[in-house]
Coordinates of C-alpha atoms in Angstrom, one line a residue:
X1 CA 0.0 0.0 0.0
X2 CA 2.9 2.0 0.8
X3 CA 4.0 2.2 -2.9
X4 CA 3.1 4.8 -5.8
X5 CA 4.2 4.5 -9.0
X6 CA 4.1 7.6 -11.1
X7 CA 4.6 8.4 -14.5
X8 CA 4.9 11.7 -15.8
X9 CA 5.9 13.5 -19.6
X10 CA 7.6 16.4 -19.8
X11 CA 8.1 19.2 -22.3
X12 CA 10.5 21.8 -22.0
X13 CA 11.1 21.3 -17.8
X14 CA 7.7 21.5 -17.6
X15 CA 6.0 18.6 -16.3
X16 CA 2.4 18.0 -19.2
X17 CA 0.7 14.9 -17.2
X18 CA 1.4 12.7 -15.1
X19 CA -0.4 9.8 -14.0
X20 CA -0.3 8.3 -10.4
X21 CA -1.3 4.7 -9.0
X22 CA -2.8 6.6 -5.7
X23 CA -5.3 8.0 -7.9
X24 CA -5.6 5.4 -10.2
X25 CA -6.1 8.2 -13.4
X26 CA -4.2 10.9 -15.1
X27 CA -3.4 14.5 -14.6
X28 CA -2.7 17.2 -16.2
X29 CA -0.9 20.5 -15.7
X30 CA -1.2 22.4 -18.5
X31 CA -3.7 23.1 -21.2
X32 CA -2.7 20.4 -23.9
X33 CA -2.1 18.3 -20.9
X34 CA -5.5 18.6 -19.5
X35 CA -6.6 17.5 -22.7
X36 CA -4.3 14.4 -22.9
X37 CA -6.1 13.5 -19.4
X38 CA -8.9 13.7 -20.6
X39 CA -8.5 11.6 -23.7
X40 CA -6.5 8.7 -22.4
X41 CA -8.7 8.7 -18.8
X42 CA -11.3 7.8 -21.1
X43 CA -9.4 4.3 -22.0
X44 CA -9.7 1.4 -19.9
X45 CA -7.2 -0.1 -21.6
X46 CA -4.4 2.6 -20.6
X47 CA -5.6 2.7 -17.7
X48 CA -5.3 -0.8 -16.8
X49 CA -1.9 -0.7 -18.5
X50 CA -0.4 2.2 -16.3
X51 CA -2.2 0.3 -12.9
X52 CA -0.7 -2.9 -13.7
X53 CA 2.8 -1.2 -14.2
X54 CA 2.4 -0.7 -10.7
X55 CA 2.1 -4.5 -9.6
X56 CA 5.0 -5.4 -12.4
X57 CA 7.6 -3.1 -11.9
X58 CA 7.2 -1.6 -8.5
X59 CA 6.3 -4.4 -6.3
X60 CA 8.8 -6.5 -8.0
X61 CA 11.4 -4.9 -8.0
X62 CA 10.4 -3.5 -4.0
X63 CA 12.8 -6.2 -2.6
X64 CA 16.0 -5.1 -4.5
X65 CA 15.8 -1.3 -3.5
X66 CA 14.8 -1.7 0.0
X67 CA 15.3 -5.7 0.7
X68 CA 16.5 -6.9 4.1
X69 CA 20.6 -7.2 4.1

């Protein structure tokens, strides 16, 4: 429960969207990125892709970082 997995795009230093497991959608911090949000909230598919990122890449790799010496 403890562990987020975000995503974010960036353009110019400035972060667009960003999409975080806590909140289980995307974000978006600027105009076009608001739009994006919008758009690829609106996919179950993405958004099952970017939740299940969390349990493949976070929680298995959770051990390595921060494993018990």
């Amino acid at each position: 429960k403890d562990i987020q997995y975000v995503y974010s795009n960036y353009y110019n230093k400035l972060e667009i969207i960003r999409f975080d497991s806590n909140l289980g959608k995307y974000v978006g911090y600027t105009e076009f990125g608001v739009k994006q949000a919008n758009y690829w909230n609106n996919i179950p598919s993405e958004i099952a892709r970017r939740r299940a990122q969390r349990e493949t890449y976070c929680l298995h790799n959770v051990d390595i970082w921060y494993g018990n010496p």
